[in-house]
PDB file of C-alpha atoms in Angstrom:
ATOM      1  CA  MET A   1     106.817  25.723  47.446  1.00  0.00           C
ATOM      2  CA  THR A   2     104.060  28.138  48.067  1.00  0.00           C
ATOM      3  CA  ALA A   3     104.325  31.901  49.294  1.00  0.00           C
ATOM      4  CA  THR A   4     102.872  30.934  52.524  1.00  0.00           C
ATOM      5  CA  SER A   5     105.649  28.055  53.345  1.00  0.00           C
ATOM      6  CA  GLY A   6     108.276  30.697  52.274  1.00  0.00           C
ATOM      7  CA  VAL A   7     106.861  32.981  54.868  1.00  0.00           C
ATOM      8  CA  GLN A   8     106.829  30.217  57.559  1.00  0.00           C
ATOM      9  CA  LEU A   9     110.604  29.516  56.936  1.00  0.00           C
ATOM     10  CA  VAL A  10     111.454  33.101  57.470  1.00  0.00           C
ATOM     11  CA  VAL A  11     109.536  33.193  60.644  1.00  0.00           C
ATOM     12  CA  GLU A  12     111.268  30.009  62.044  1.00  0.00           C
ATOM     13  CA  GLU A  13     114.918  31.342  61.132  1.00  0.00           C
ATOM     14  CA  ARG A  14     113.933  34.497  63.003  1.00  0.00           C
ATOM     15  CA  ASN A  15     112.953  32.860  66.092  1.00  0.00           C
ATOM     16  CA  ALA A  16     115.997  30.571  65.885  1.00  0.00           C
ATOM     17  CA  THR A  17     118.315  33.680  65.700  1.00  0.00           C
ATOM     18  CA  ALA A  18     116.701  35.307  68.674  1.00  0.00           C
ATOM     19  CA  PRO A  19     117.879  34.028  71.811  1.00  0.00           C
ATOM     20  CA  ALA A  20     115.241  33.831  74.797  1.00  0.00           C
ATOM     21  CA  GLU A  21     117.447  35.910  76.840  1.00  0.00           C
ATOM     22  CA  ASP A  22     117.430  38.736  74.234  1.00  0.00           C
ATOM     23  CA  ARG A  23     113.623  39.007  73.928  1.00  0.00           C
ATOM     24  CA  CYS A  24     111.741  41.275  76.315  1.00  0.00           C
ATOM     25  CA  TRP A  25     108.075  42.079  76.744  1.00  0.00           C
ATOM     26  CA  TYR A  26     106.916  45.488  75.167  1.00  0.00           C
ATOM     27  CA  ALA A  27     103.451  47.241  75.099  1.00  0.00           C
ATOM     28  CA  ILE A  28     101.996  47.665  71.636  1.00  0.00           C
ATOM     29  CA  GLN A  29      99.632  50.451  70.995  1.00  0.00           C
ATOM     30  CA  THR A  30      97.092  49.268  68.384  1.00  0.00           C
ATOM     31  CA  HIS A  31      94.506  50.923  66.264  1.00  0.00           C
ATOM     32  CA  SER A  32      91.191  51.250  67.625  1.00  0.00           C
ATOM     33  CA  ARG A  33      89.401  47.803  67.973  1.00  0.00           C
ATOM     34  CA  HIS A  34      92.555  45.986  66.389  1.00  0.00           C
ATOM     35  CA  GLU A  35      93.860  44.262  69.564  1.00  0.00           C
ATOM     36  CA  LYS A  36      92.638  40.726  68.703  1.00  0.00           C
ATOM     37  CA  PRO A  37      93.747  41.020  64.920  1.00  0.00           C
ATOM     38  CA  VAL A  38      97.141  42.447  66.102  1.00  0.00           C
ATOM     39  CA  ARG A  39      97.652  39.395  68.567  1.00  0.00           C
ATOM     40  CA  ASP A  40      96.757  37.029  65.756  1.00  0.00           C
ATOM     41  CA  ARG A  41      98.915  38.442  63.269  1.00  0.00           C
ATOM     42  CA  LEU A  42     101.893  38.603  65.570  1.00  0.00           C
ATOM     43  CA  MET A  43     101.462  35.097  66.461  1.00  0.00           C
ATOM     44  CA  ALA A  44     101.279  34.085  62.756  1.00  0.00           C
ATOM     45  CA  GLY A  45     104.650  36.101  62.334  1.00  0.00           C
ATOM     46  CA  GLY A  46     106.558  34.126  65.010  1.00  0.00           C
ATOM     47  CA  ILE A  47     106.270  36.847  67.818  1.00  0.00           C
ATOM     48  CA  GLU A  48     104.996  36.001  71.104  1.00  0.00           C
ATOM     49  CA  PRO A  49     101.945  37.874  71.956  1.00  0.00           C
ATOM     50  CA  PHE A  50      99.860  38.287  75.198  1.00  0.00           C
ATOM     51  CA  LEU A  51      96.462  39.993  75.133  1.00  0.00           C
ATOM     52  CA  PRO A  52      94.732  39.999  78.527  1.00  0.00           C
ATOM     53  CA  LEU A  53      91.042  39.717  78.200  1.00  0.00           C
ATOM     54  CA  SER A  54      88.069  40.584  80.376  1.00  0.00           C
ATOM     55  CA  LYS A  55      84.592  39.066  80.218  1.00  0.00           C
ATOM     56  CA  GLN A  56      81.986  41.894  80.358  1.00  0.00           C
ATOM     57  CA  ARG A  57      78.230  41.777  80.479  1.00  0.00           C
ATOM     58  CA  ARG A  58      76.932  43.975  77.741  1.00  0.00           C
ATOM     59  CA  GLN A  59      73.276  45.258  77.082  1.00  0.00           C
ATOM     60  CA  TRP A  60      72.149  44.619  73.701  1.00  0.00           C
ATOM     61  CA  SER A  61      68.771  46.001  72.541  1.00  0.00           C
ATOM     62  CA  ASP A  62      66.947  42.975  73.340  1.00  0.00           C
ATOM     63  CA  ARG A  63      69.107  41.027  75.833  1.00  0.00           C
ATOM     64  CA  LYS A  64      72.216  41.090  77.930  1.00  0.00           C
ATOM     65  CA  VAL A  65      75.325  38.938  76.823  1.00  0.00           C
ATOM     66  CA  TRP A  66      78.627  38.175  78.120  1.00  0.00           C
ATOM     67  CA  THR A  67      81.448  39.302  75.693  1.00  0.00           C
ATOM     68  CA  THR A  68      85.145  38.781  76.031  1.00  0.00           C
ATOM     69  CA  VAL A  69      87.113  42.116  75.296  1.00  0.00           C
ATOM     70  CA  PRO A  70      90.610  43.309  75.879  1.00  0.00           C
ATOM     71  CA  LEU A  71      91.427  44.349  79.216  1.00  0.00           C
ATOM     72  CA  PHE A  72      93.420  47.211  78.155  1.00  0.00           C
ATOM     73  CA  HIS A  73      91.791  48.905  75.046  1.00  0.00           C
ATOM     74  CA  GLY A  74      94.251  49.792  72.380  1.00  0.00           C
ATOM     75  CA  TYR A  75      97.033  47.675  73.748  1.00  0.00           C
ATOM     76  CA  CYS A  76      98.637  44.283  73.382  1.00  0.00           C
ATOM     77  CA  PHE A  77     101.724  42.961  74.624  1.00  0.00           C
ATOM     78  CA  ALA A  78     104.429  40.995  72.769  1.00  0.00           C
ATOM     79  CA  ARG A  79     107.812  39.552  73.603  1.00  0.00           C
ATOM     80  CA  PHE A  80     110.498  40.041  70.923  1.00  0.00           C
ATOM     81  CA  SER A  81     114.038  41.304  70.480  1.00  0.00           C
ATOM     82  CA  LEU A  82     114.720  44.806  69.364  1.00  0.00           C
ATOM     83  CA  SER A  83     116.127  43.526  66.094  1.00  0.00           C
ATOM     84  CA  ASP A  84     112.521  42.203  65.370  1.00  0.00           C
ATOM     85  CA  SER A  85     110.796  45.754  66.144  1.00  0.00           C
ATOM     86  CA  LEU A  86     110.422  46.541  62.516  1.00  0.00           C
ATOM     87  CA  VAL A  87     108.416  43.317  62.002  1.00  0.00           C
ATOM     88  CA  VAL A  88     106.256  44.299  64.825  1.00  0.00           C
ATOM     89  CA  LEU A  89     105.743  47.925  63.506  1.00  0.00           C
ATOM     90  CA  LYS A  90     104.858  46.537  59.941  1.00  0.00           C
ATOM     91  CA  THR A  91     102.222  44.433  61.345  1.00  0.00           C
ATOM     92  CA  PRO A  92      98.689  45.717  60.120  1.00  0.00           C
ATOM     93  CA  GLY A  93      96.937  47.336  63.051  1.00  0.00           C
ATOM     94  CA  VAL A  94     100.026  48.285  65.136  1.00  0.00           C
ATOM     95  CA  ALA A  95     100.366  52.015  65.705  1.00  0.00           C
ATOM     96  CA  ARG A  96     103.499  52.022  67.658  1.00  0.00           C
ATOM     97  CA  ILE A  97     105.660  50.294  70.312  1.00  0.00           C
ATOM     98  CA  VAL A  98     105.307  52.238  73.572  1.00  0.00           C
ATOM     99  CA  GLY A  99     108.281  54.175  74.974  1.00  0.00           C
ATOM    100  CA  VAL A 100     109.537  57.766  75.141  1.00  0.00           C
ATOM    101  CA  SER A 101     112.235  57.948  72.638  1.00  0.00           C
ATOM    102  CA  LYS A 102     112.687  54.200  71.916  1.00  0.00           C
ATOM    103  CA  PRO A 103     110.648  50.898  72.876  1.00  0.00           C
ATOM    104  CA  GLU A 104     110.652  50.605  76.728  1.00  0.00           C
ATOM    105  CA  PRO A 105     110.601  46.941  77.890  1.00  0.00           C
ATOM    106  CA  ILE A 106     107.927  45.955  80.560  1.00  0.00           C
ATOM    107  CA  GLN A 107     109.010  44.257  83.772  1.00  0.00           C
ATOM    108  CA  GLU A 108     108.787  40.515  83.501  1.00  0.00           C
ATOM    109  CA  GLU A 109     107.032  40.277  86.864  1.00  0.00           C
ATOM    110  CA  GLU A 110     104.190  42.565  85.698  1.00  0.00           C
ATOM    111  CA  ILE A 111     103.362  40.316  82.668  1.00  0.00           C
ATOM    112  CA  THR A 112     103.635  37.404  84.744  1.00  0.00           C
ATOM    113  CA  ALA A 113     101.078  38.694  87.218  1.00  0.00           C
ATOM    114  CA  LEU A 114      98.770  39.516  84.325  1.00  0.00           C
ATOM    115  CA  GLN A 115      99.298  36.085  82.786  1.00  0.00           C
ATOM    116  CA  GLN A 116      98.759  34.274  86.316  1.00  0.00           C
ATOM    117  CA  VAL A 117      95.434  36.312  86.769  1.00  0.00           C
ATOM    118  CA  SER A 118      94.083  35.627  83.276  1.00  0.00           C
ATOM    119  CA  SER A 119      94.851  31.825  83.388  1.00  0.00           C
ATOM    120  CA  ALA A 120      93.146  31.640  86.814  1.00  0.00           C
ATOM    121  CA  ASN A 121      89.739  32.882  85.034  1.00  0.00           C
ATOM    122  CA  ARG A 122      89.245  35.706  87.543  1.00  0.00           C
ATOM    123  CA  MET A 123      87.093  38.645  87.012  1.00  0.00           C
ATOM    124  CA  MET A 124      89.147  41.514  85.863  1.00  0.00           C
ATOM    125  CA  GLU A 125      88.140  45.027  84.741  1.00  0.00           C
ATOM    126  CA  PRO A 126      90.227  48.068  84.087  1.00  0.00           C
ATOM    127  CA  CYS A 127      90.536  50.666  86.342  1.00  0.00           C
ATOM    128  CA  ASP A 128      92.388  54.046  86.585  1.00  0.00           C
ATOM    129  CA  TYR A 129      95.902  54.067  87.310  1.00  0.00           C
ATOM    130  CA  LEU A 130      96.011  56.010  90.674  1.00  0.00           C
ATOM    131  CA  ILE A 131      99.532  57.338  91.940  1.00  0.00           C
ATOM    132  CA  GLU A 132      99.792  58.267  95.466  1.00  0.00           C
ATOM    133  CA  GLY A 133     100.603  61.981  95.588  1.00  0.00           C
ATOM    134  CA  LYS A 134      98.813  62.656  92.311  1.00  0.00           C
ATOM    135  CA  TRP A 135      96.006  65.039  92.153  1.00  0.00           C
ATOM    136  CA  VAL A 136      92.416  63.324  91.637  1.00  0.00           C
ATOM    137  CA  GLU A 137      88.728  64.321  91.505  1.00  0.00           C
ATOM    138  CA  VAL A 138      85.950  62.559  93.167  1.00  0.00           C
ATOM    139  CA  VAL A 139      83.545  61.228  90.439  1.00  0.00           C
ATOM    140  CA  GLN A 140      80.814  59.659  92.611  1.00  0.00           C
ATOM    141  CA  GLY A 141      79.254  59.937  95.848  1.00  0.00           C
ATOM    142  CA  PRO A 142      78.276  62.981  98.097  1.00  0.00           C
ATOM    143  CA  LEU A 143      81.786  64.649  97.335  1.00  0.00           C
ATOM    144  CA  THR A 144      81.550  64.568  93.454  1.00  0.00           C
ATOM    145  CA  GLY A 145      83.563  67.323  92.076  1.00  0.00           C
ATOM    146  CA  LEU A 146      85.908  67.786  95.008  1.00  0.00           C
ATOM    147  CA  ARG A 147      89.557  67.729  94.246  1.00  0.00           C
ATOM    148  CA  GLY A 148      92.598  66.698  96.136  1.00  0.00           C
ATOM    149  CA  GLN A 149      95.730  64.822  96.389  1.00  0.00           C
ATOM    150  CA  LEU A 150      95.642  60.970  96.765  1.00  0.00           C
ATOM    151  CA  ILE A 151      97.475  59.356  99.494  1.00  0.00           C
ATOM    152  CA  ARG A 152      97.308  55.874 101.137  1.00  0.00           C
ATOM    153  CA  ARG A 153      97.264  54.878 104.655  1.00  0.00           C
ATOM    154  CA  THR A 154      97.244  51.170 105.451  1.00  0.00           C
ATOM    155  CA  LYS A 155      94.412  49.642 103.701  1.00  0.00           C
ATOM    156  CA  HIS A 156      92.557  52.744 103.033  1.00  0.00           C
ATOM    157  CA  HIS A 157      92.976  55.675 100.421  1.00  0.00           C
ATOM    158  CA  GLY A 158      92.767  59.140 101.505  1.00  0.00           C
ATOM    159  CA  LEU A 159      92.120  62.435  99.851  1.00  0.00           C
ATOM    160  CA  VAL A 160      93.893  65.280 101.121  1.00  0.00           C
ATOM    161  CA  ILE A 161      91.987  68.614 101.118  1.00  0.00           C
ATOM    162  CA  ARG A 162      94.467  71.454 101.506  1.00  0.00           C
ATOM    163  CA  ALA A 163      93.923  75.019 102.693  1.00  0.00           C
ATOM    164  CA  SER A 164      97.022  76.496 101.546  1.00  0.00           C
ATOM    165  CA  LEU A 165      96.655  79.919 103.082  1.00  0.00           C
ATOM    166  CA  ILE A 166      96.831  78.537 106.512  1.00  0.00           C
ATOM    167  CA  GLN A 167      98.982  75.706 105.539  1.00  0.00           C
ATOM    168  CA  GLN A 168      96.514  73.161 107.042  1.00  0.00           C
ATOM    169  CA  ALA A 169      95.241  69.864 105.450  1.00  0.00           C
ATOM    170  CA  ALA A 170      92.304  67.463 106.113  1.00  0.00           C
ATOM    171  CA  LEU A 171      92.345  63.636 105.274  1.00  0.00           C
ATOM    172  CA  VAL A 172      89.179  62.332 103.924  1.00  0.00           C
ATOM    173  CA  TYR A 173      89.049  58.430 103.677  1.00  0.00           C
ATOM    174  CA  ILE A 174      87.431  57.498 100.150  1.00  0.00           C
ATOM    175  CA  GLU A 175      87.290  54.265  98.045  1.00  0.00           C
ATOM    176  CA  ALA A 176      89.495  53.962  95.239  1.00  0.00           C
ATOM    177  CA  ASP A 177      86.701  53.628  92.783  1.00  0.00           C
ATOM    178  CA  GLU A 178      85.251  56.958  93.730  1.00  0.00           C
ATOM    179  CA  VAL A 179      88.064  59.054  92.235  1.00  0.00           C
ATOM    180  CA  ALA A 180      89.458  59.632  88.841  1.00  0.00           C
ATOM    181  CA  PRO A 181      92.954  61.074  88.020  1.00  0.00           C
ATOM    182  CA  ILE A 182      93.102  64.670  86.783  1.00  0.00           C
ATOM    183  CA  HIS A 183      94.648  64.854  83.378  1.00  0.00           C
TER     184      HIS A 183
END
């Protein structure tokens, strides 16, 4: 028996003892540019990984090429039970399992939606996570540099500009890609 087959035996035993209902999806923060190796190592270790990928056109010095890159830089997803969290944390390239004081599971619907879009081969690109009510800054267009509170009315995004002294406000309609959250 080789060392490799011994590892495989351990992996099979771990999967057999973790019922599907005990396993949840978690976000795993990886070291820089380690998303794909982490995915491969988790899979080899018997953990179910998911890494949403995005095709992007990159300019090289002599030509433009299409490359496949992780949709969320620095993150990979995996489904496992909390009893396997040490195995995940010891995987080379893993920085931590995302959560405040303990690993926080991700809703199944969110992962299913990402998997569905990924399998449909639709174009995806990362964007800022904009939350209604949060303060944003306009990053392009004639209003660049303007800060306000983001709200949403029907299909349009709006930026509320306040004049607090007179307790009045104005709503400016704006495209979501024209603003970025203020950190």
